[in-house]
Coordinates of N, CA and C in Angstrom, one line a residue:
Chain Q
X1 N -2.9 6.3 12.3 CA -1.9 5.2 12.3 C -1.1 5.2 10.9
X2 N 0.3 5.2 11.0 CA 0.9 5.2 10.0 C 0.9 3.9 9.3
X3 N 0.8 3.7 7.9 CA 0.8 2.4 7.2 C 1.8 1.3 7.6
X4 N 3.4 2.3 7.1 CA 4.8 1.7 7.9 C 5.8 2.1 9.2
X5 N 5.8 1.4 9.7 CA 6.7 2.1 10.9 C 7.5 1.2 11.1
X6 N 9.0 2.2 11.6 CA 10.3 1.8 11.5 C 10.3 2.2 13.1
X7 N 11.1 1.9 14.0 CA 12.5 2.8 14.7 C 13.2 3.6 13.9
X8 N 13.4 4.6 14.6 CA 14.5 5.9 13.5 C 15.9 5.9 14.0
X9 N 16.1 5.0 15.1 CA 17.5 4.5 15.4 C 17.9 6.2 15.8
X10 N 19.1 6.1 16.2 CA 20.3 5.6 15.2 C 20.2 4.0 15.9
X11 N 20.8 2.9 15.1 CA 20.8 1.8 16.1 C 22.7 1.7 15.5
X12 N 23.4 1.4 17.0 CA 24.5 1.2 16.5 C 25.0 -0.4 17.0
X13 N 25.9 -0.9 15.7 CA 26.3 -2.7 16.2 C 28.1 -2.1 15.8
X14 N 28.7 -3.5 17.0 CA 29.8 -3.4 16.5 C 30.3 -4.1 14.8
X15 N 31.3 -3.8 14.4 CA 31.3 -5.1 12.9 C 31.6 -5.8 13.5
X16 N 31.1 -6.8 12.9 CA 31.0 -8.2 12.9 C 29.9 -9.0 13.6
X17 N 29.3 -7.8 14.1 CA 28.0 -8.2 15.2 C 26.8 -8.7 14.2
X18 N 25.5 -9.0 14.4 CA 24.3 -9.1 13.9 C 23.7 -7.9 14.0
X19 N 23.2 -7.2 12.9 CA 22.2 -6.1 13.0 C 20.7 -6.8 12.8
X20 N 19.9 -5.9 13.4 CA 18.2 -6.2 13.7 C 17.5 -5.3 13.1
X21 N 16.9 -5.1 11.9 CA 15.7 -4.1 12.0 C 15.0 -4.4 11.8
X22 N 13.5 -3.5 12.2 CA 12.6 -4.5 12.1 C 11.3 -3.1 11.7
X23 N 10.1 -3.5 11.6 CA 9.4 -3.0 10.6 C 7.8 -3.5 11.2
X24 N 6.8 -2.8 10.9 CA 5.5 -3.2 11.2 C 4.6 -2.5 10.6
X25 N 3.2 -3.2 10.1 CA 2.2 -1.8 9.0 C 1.3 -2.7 9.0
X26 N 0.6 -1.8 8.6 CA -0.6 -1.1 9.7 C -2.2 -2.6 8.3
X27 N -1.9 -2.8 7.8 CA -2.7 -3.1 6.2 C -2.8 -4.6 5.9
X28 N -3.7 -5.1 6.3 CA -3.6 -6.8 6.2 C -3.8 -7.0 5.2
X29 N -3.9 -6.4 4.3 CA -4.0 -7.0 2.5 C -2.9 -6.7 1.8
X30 N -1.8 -5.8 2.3 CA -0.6 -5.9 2.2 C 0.2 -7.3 1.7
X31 N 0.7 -7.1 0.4 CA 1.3 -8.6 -0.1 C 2.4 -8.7 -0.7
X32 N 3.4 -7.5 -1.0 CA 4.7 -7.3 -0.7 C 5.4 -6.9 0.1
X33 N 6.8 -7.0 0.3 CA 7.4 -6.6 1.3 C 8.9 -5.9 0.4
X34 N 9.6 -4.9 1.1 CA 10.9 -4.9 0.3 C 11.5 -4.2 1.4
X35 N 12.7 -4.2 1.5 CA 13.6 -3.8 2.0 C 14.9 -2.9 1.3
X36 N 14.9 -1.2 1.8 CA 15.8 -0.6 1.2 C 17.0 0.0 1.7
X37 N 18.0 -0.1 1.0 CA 19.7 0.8 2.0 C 19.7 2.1 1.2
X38 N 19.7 3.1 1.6 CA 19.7 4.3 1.2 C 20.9 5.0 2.0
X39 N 22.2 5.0 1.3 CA 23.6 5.7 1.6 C 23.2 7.4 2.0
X40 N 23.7 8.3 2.6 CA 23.7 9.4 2.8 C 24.0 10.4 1.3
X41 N 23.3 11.1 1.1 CA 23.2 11.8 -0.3 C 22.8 10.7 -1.5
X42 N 22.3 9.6 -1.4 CA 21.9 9.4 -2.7 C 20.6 8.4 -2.5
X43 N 20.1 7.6 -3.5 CA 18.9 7.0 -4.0 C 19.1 5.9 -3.2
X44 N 17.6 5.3 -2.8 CA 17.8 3.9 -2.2 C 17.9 3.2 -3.1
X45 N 18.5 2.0 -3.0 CA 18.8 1.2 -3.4 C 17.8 -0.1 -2.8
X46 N 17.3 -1.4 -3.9 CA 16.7 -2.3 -3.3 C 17.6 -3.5 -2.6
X47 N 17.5 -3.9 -1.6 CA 18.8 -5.4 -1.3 C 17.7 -6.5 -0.9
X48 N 16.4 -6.2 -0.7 CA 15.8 -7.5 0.0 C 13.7 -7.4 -0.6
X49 N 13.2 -8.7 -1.4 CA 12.3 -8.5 -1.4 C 11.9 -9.6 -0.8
X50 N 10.2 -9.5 -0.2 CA 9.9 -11.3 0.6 C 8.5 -11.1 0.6
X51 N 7.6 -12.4 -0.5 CA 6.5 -12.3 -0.5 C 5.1 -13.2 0.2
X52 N 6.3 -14.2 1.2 CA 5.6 -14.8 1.7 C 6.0 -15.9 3.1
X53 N 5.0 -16.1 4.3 CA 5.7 -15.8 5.6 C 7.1 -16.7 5.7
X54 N 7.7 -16.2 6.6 CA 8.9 -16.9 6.9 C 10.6 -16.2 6.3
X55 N 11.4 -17.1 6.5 CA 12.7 -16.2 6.4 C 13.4 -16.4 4.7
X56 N 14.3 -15.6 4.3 CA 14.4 -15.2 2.7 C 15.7 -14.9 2.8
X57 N 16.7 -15.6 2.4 CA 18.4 -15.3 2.6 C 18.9 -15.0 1.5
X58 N 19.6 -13.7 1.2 CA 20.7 -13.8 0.1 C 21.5 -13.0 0.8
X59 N 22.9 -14.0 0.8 CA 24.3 -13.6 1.6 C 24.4 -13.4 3.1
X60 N 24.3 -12.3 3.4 CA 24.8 -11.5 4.4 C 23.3 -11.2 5.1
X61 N 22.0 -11.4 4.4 CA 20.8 -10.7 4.8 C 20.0 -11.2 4.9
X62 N 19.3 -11.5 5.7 CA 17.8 -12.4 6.1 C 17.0 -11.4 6.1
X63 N 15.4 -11.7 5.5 CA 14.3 -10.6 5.7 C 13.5 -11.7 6.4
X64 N 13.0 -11.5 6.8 CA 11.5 -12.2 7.7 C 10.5 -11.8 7.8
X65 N 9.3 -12.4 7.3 CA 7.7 -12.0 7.3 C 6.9 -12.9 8.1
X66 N 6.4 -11.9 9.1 CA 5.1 -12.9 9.9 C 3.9 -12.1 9.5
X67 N 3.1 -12.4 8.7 CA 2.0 -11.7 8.0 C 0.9 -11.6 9.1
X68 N 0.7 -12.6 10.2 CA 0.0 -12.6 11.3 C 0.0 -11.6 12.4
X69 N 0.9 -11.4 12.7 CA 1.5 -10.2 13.5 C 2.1 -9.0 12.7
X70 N 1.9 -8.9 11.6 CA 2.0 -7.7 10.2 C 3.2 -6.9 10.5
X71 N 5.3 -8.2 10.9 CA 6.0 -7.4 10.9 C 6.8 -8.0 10.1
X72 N 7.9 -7.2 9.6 CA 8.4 -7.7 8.7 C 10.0 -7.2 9.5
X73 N 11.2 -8.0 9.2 CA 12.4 -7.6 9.8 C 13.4 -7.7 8.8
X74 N 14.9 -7.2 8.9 CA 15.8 -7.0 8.4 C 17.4 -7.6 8.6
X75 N 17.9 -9.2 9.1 CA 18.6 -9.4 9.5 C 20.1 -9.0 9.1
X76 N 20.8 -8.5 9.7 CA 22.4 -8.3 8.8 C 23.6 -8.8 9.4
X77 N 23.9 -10.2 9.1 CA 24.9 -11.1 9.6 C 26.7 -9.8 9.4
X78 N 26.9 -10.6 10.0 CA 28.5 -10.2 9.6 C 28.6 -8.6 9.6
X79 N 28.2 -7.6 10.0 CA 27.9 -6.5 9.7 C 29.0 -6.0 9.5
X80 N 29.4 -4.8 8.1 CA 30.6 -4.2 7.6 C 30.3 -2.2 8.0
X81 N 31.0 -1.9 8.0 CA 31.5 -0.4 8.5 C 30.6 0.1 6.9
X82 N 30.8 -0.7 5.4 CA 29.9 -0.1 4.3 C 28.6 -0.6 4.5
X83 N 27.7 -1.1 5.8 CA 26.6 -1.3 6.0 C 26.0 0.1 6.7
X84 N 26.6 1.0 6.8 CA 26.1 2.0 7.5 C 25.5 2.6 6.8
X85 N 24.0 2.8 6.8 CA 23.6 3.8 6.3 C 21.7 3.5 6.8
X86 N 20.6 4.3 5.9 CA 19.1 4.3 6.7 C 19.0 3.3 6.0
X87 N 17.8 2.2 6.4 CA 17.1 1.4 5.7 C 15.8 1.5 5.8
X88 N 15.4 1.7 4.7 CA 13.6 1.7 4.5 C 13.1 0.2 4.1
X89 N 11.7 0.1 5.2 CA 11.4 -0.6 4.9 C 10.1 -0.3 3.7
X90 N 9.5 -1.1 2.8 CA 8.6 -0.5 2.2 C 7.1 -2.0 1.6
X91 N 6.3 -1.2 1.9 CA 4.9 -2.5 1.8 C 3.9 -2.2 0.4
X92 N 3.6 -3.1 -0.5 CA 2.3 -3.0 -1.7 C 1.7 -3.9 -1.2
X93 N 0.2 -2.8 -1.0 CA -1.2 -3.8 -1.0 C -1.5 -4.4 -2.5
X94 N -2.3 -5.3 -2.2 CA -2.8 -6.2 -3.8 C -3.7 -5.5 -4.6
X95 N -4.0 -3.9 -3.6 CA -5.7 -3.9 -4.4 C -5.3 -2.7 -5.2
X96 N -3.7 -2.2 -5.2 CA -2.9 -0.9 -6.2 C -1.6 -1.0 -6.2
X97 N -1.1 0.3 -7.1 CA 0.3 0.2 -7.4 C 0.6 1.1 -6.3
X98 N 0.5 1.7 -5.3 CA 1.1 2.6 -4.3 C 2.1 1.8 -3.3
X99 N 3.0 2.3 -3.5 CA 4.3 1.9 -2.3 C 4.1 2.5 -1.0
X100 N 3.7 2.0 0.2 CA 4.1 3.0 1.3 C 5.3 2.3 1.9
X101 N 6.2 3.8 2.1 CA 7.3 3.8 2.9 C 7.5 3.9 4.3
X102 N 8.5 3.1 5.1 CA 8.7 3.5 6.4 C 9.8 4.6 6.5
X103 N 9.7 5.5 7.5 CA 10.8 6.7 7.4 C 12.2 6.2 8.0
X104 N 12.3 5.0 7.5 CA 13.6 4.6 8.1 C 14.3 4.4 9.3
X105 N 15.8 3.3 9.0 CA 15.9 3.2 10.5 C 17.4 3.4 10.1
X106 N 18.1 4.2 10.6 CA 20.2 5.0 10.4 C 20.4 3.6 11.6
X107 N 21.6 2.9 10.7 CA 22.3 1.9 11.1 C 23.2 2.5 11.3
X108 N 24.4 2.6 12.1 CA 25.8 2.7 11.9 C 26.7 1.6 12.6
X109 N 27.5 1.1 11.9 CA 28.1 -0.1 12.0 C 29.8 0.6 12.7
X110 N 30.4 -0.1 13.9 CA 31.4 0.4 14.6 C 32.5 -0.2 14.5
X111 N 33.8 0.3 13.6 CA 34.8 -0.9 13.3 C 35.9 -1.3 14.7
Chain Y
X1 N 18.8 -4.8 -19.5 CA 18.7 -4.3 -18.4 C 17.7 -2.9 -18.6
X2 N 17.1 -3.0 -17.2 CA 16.9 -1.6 -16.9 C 17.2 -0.5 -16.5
X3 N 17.3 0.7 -17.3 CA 17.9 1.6 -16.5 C 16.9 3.1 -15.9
X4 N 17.4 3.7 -15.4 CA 16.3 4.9 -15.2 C 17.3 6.5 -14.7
X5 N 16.6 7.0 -15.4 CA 17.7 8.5 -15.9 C 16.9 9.5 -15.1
X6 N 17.5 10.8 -14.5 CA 17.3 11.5 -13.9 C 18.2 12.9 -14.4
X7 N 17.4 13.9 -14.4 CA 18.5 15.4 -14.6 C 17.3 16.7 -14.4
X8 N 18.0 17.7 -13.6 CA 19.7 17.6 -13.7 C 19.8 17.0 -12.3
X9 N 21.3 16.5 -12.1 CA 21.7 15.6 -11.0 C 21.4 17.1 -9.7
X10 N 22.0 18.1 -9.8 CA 21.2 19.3 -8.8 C 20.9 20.6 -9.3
X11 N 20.2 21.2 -8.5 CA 19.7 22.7 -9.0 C 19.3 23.4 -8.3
X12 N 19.2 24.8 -8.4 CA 19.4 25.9 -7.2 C 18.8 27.1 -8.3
X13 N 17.7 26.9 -7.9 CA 16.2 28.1 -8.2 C 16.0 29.1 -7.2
X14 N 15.9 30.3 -7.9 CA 14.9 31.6 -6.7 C 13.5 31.1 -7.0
X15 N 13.2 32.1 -5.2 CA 11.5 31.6 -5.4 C 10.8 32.2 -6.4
X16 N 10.0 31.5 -6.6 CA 9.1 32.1 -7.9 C 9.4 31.4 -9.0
X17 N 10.2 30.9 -9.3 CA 11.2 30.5 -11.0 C 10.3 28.9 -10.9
X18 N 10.1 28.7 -12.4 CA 9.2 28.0 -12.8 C 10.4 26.5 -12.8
X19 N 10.1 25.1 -12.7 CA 10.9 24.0 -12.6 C 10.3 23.1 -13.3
X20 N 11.3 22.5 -13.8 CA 10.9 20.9 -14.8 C 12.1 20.3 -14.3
X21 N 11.7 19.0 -13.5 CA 12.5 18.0 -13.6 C 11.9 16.5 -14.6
X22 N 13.4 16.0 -14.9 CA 12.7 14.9 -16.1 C 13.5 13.5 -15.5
X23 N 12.2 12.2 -16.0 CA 12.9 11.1 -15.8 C 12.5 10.2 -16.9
X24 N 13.2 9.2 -17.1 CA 13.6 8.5 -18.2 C 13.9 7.0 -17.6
X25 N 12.5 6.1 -18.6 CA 13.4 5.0 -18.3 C 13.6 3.9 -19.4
X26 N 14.3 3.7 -19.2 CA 14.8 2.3 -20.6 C 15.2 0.7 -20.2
X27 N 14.4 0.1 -21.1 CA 14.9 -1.0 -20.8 C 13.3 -2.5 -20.7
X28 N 12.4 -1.4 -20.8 CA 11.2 -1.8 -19.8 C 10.3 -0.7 -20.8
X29 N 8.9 -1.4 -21.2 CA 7.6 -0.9 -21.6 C 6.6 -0.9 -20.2
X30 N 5.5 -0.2 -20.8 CA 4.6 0.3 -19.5 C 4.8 0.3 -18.4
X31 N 5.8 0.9 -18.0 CA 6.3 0.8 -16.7 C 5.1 1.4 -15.6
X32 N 5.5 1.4 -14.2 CA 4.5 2.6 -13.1 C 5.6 3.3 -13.0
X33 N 5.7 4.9 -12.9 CA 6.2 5.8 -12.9 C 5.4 6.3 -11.5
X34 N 6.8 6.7 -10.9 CA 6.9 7.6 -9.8 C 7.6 8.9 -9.4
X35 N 7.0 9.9 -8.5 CA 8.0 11.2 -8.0 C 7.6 11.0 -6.9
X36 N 8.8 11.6 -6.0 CA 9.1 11.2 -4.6 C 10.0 12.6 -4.5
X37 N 9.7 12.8 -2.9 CA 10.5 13.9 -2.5 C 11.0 14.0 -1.2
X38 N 11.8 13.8 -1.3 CA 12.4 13.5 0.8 C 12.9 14.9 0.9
X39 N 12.5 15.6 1.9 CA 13.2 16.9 2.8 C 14.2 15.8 3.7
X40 N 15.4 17.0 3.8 CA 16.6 16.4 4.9 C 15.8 16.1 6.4
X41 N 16.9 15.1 5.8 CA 16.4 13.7 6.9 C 15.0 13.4 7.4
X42 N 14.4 13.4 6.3 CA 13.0 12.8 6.5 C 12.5 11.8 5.9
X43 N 11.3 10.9 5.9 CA 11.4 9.8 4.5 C 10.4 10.7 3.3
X44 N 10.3 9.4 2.5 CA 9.7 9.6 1.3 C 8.5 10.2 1.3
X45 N 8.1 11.1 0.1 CA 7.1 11.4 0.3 C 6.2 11.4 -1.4
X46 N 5.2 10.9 -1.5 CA 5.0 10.5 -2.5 C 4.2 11.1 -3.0
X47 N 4.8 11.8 -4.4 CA 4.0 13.1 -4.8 C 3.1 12.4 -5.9
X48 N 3.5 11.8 -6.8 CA 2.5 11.5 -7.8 C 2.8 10.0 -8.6
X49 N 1.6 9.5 -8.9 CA 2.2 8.1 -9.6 C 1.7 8.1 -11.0
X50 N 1.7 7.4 -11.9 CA 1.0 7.0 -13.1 C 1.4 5.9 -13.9
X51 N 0.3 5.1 -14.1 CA 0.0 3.8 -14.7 C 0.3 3.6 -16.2
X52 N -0.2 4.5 -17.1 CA 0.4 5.1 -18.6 C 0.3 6.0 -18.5
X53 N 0.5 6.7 -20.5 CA 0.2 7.4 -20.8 C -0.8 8.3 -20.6
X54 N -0.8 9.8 -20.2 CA -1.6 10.9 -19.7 C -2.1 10.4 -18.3
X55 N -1.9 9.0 -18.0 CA -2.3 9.0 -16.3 C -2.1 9.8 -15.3
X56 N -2.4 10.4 -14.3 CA -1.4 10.8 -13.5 C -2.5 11.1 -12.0
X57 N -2.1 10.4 -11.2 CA -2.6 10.4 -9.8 C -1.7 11.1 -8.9
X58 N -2.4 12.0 -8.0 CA -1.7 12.9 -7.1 C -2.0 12.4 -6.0
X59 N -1.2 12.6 -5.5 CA -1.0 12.3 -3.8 C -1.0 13.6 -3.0
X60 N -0.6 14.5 -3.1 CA -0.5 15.8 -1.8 C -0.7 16.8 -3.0
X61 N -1.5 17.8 -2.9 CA -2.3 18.9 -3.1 C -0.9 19.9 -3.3
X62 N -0.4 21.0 -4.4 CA 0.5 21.8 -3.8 C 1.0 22.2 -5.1
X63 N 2.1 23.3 -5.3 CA 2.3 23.4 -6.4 C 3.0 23.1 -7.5
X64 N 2.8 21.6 -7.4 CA 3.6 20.9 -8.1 C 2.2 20.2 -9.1
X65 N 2.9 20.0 -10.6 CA 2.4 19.1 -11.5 C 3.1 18.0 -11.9
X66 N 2.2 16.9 -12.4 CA 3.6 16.1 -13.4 C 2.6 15.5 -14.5
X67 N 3.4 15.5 -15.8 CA 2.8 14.6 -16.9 C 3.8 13.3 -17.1
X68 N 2.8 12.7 -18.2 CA 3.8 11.8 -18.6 C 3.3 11.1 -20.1
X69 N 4.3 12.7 -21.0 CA 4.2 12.3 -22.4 C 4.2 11.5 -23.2
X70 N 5.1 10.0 -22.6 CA 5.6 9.2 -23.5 C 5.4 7.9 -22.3
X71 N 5.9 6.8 -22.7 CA 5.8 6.0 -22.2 C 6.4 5.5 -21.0
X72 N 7.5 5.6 -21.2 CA 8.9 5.8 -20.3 C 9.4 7.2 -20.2
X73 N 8.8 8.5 -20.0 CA 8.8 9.3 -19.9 C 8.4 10.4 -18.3
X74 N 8.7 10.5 -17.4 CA 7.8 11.2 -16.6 C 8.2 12.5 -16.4
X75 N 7.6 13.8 -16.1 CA 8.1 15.1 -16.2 C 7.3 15.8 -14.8
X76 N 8.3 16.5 -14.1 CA 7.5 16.8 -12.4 C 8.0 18.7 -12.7
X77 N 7.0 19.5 -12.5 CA 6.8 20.8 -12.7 C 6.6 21.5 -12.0
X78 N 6.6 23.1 -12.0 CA 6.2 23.7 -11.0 C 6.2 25.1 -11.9
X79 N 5.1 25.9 -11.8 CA 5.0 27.3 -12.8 C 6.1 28.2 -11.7
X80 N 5.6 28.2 -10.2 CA 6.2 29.3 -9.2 C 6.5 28.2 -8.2
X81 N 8.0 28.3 -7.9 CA 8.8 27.5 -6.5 C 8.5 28.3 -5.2
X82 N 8.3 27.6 -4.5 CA 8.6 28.1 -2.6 C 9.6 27.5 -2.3
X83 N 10.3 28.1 -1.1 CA 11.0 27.7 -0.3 C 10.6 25.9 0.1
X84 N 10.0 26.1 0.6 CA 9.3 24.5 1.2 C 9.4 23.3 -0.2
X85 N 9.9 23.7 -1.3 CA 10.1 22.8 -2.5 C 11.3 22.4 -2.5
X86 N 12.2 22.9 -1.7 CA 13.5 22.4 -1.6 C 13.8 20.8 -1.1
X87 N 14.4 20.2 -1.7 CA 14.7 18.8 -1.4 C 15.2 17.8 -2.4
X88 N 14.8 16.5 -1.9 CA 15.6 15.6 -3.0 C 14.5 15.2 -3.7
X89 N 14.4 15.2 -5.0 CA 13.5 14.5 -6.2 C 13.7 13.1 -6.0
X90 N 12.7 12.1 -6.1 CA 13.2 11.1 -6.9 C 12.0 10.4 -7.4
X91 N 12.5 9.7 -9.0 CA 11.6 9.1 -9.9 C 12.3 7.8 -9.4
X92 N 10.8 6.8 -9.5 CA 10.9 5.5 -9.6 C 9.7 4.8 -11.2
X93 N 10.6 3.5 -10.8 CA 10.0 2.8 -11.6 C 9.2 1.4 -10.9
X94 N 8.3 0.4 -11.7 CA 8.1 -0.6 -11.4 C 7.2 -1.2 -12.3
X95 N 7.2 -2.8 -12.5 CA 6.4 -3.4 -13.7 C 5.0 -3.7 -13.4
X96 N 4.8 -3.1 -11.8 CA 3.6 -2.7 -11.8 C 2.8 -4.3 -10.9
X97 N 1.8 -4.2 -10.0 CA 1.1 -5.4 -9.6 C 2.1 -5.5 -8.5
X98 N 2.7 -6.5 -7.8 CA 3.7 -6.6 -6.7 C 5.1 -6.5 -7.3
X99 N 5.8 -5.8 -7.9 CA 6.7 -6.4 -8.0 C 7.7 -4.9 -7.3
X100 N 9.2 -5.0 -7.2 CA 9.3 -3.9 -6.7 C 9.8 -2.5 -7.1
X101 N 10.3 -1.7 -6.5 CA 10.5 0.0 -7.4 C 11.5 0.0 -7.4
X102 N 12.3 0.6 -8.2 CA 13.4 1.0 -8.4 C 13.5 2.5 -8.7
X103 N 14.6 3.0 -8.2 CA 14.8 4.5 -8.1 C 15.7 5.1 -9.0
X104 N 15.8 6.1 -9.7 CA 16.8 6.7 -10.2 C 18.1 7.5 -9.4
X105 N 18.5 8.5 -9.9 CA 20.3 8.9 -8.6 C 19.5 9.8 -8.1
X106 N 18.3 10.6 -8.4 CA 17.8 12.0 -7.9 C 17.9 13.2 -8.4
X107 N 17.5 14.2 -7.9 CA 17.6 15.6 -8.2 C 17.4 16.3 -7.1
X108 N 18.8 16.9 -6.5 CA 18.8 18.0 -5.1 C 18.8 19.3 -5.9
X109 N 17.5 19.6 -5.0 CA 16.8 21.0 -5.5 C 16.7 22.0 -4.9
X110 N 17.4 22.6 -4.5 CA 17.3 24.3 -2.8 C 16.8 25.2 -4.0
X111 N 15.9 25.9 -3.2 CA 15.2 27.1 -3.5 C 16.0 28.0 -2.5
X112 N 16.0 29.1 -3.2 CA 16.6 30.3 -2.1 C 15.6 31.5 -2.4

């Protein structure tokens, strides 16, 4: 069983729709959460961290953690045509410094 | 601020030819230093981490090394390249405990 698991999409929304992604792993001592946008040819970038259950808004983005059901999601209000790209989700257990990654989920947003 | 340096931005080795990629970060003491390596279109794959100086924990077996001379320093090596080493580098950083990583721009690397 993989630690993180994504859908690998593609998942396509019209703009201006709501995007969904969502996320699940595998590690109940897992006690960060983060969320990444990785553009095509370059470095991910962080846009969302969330360390504890419930919903976490900045702007355009809600992340959501139910620690009980060990999933974590990615809400994207207002979705823009520069929202297209993969998003990784990514989890730190408490008991080290190791990041595990989900292999991502290719958004593409439809103007 | 923090920043975190990468070079060279890409590079194009025959097989066999020995490799150093370097990363650099500023801004931040005892950082967690990371190397990562995505093949096209696949995710991350996490080659080595380290906590400080001369630390260095490996994750996948192969012919790759990394040190890390200095503080904010990390260095990812290879005596002899394969084919199969082609892809994107990337160093990260973090303050370590929960907090989260940040990545540098990369290093795209084809072996031919």
């Amino acid at each position: 069983q993989k630690e993180v698991e994504q859908n690998s999409g593609p998942l396509s929304v019209p703009e201006g729709a709501i995007a969904s992604l969502n996320c699940t792993y595998s590690d109940r001592v897992s006690q960060s959460f983060f969320w990444y946008r990785q553009y095509s040819g370059k470095s991910p970038e962080l846009i969302m961290s969330i360390y504890s259950n419930g919903d976490k808004e900045d702007g355009r983005f809600t992340a959501q953690l139910n620690k009980a059901s060990q999933y974590v999601s990615l809400l994207i209000r207002d979705s823009q045509p520069s929202d297209s790209a993969t998003y990784l989700c990514a989890v730190i257990r408490n008991t080290g410094n190791q990041f595990y990654f989900g292999t991502g989920t290719s958004l593409t947003v439809i103007p | 601020s923090q920043t975190i340096h990468q070079w060279p931005a890409t590079l194009v080795q025959p097989v066999g030819s020995p490799l150093s990629l370097e990363c650099t970060v500023e801004g931040t003491s005892n950082p967690n230093l990371y190397w990562y390596r995505q093949a096209a279109g696949r995710g991350l794959q996490l080659l080595f981490y380290s906590v400080g100086i001369g630390q260095i924990s490996s994750e996948v077996p192969q012919n790759l090394s990394a040190s890390r001379p200095q503080d904010r320093q990390f260095i990812l090596s290879s005596k002899k390249l394969l084919l199969s080493d082609s892809g994107f580098y990337l160093c990260a950083w973090s303050a370590g405990g929960a907090n989260e990583q940040f990545f540098g721009p990369g290093t795209r690397l084809t072996v031919l």
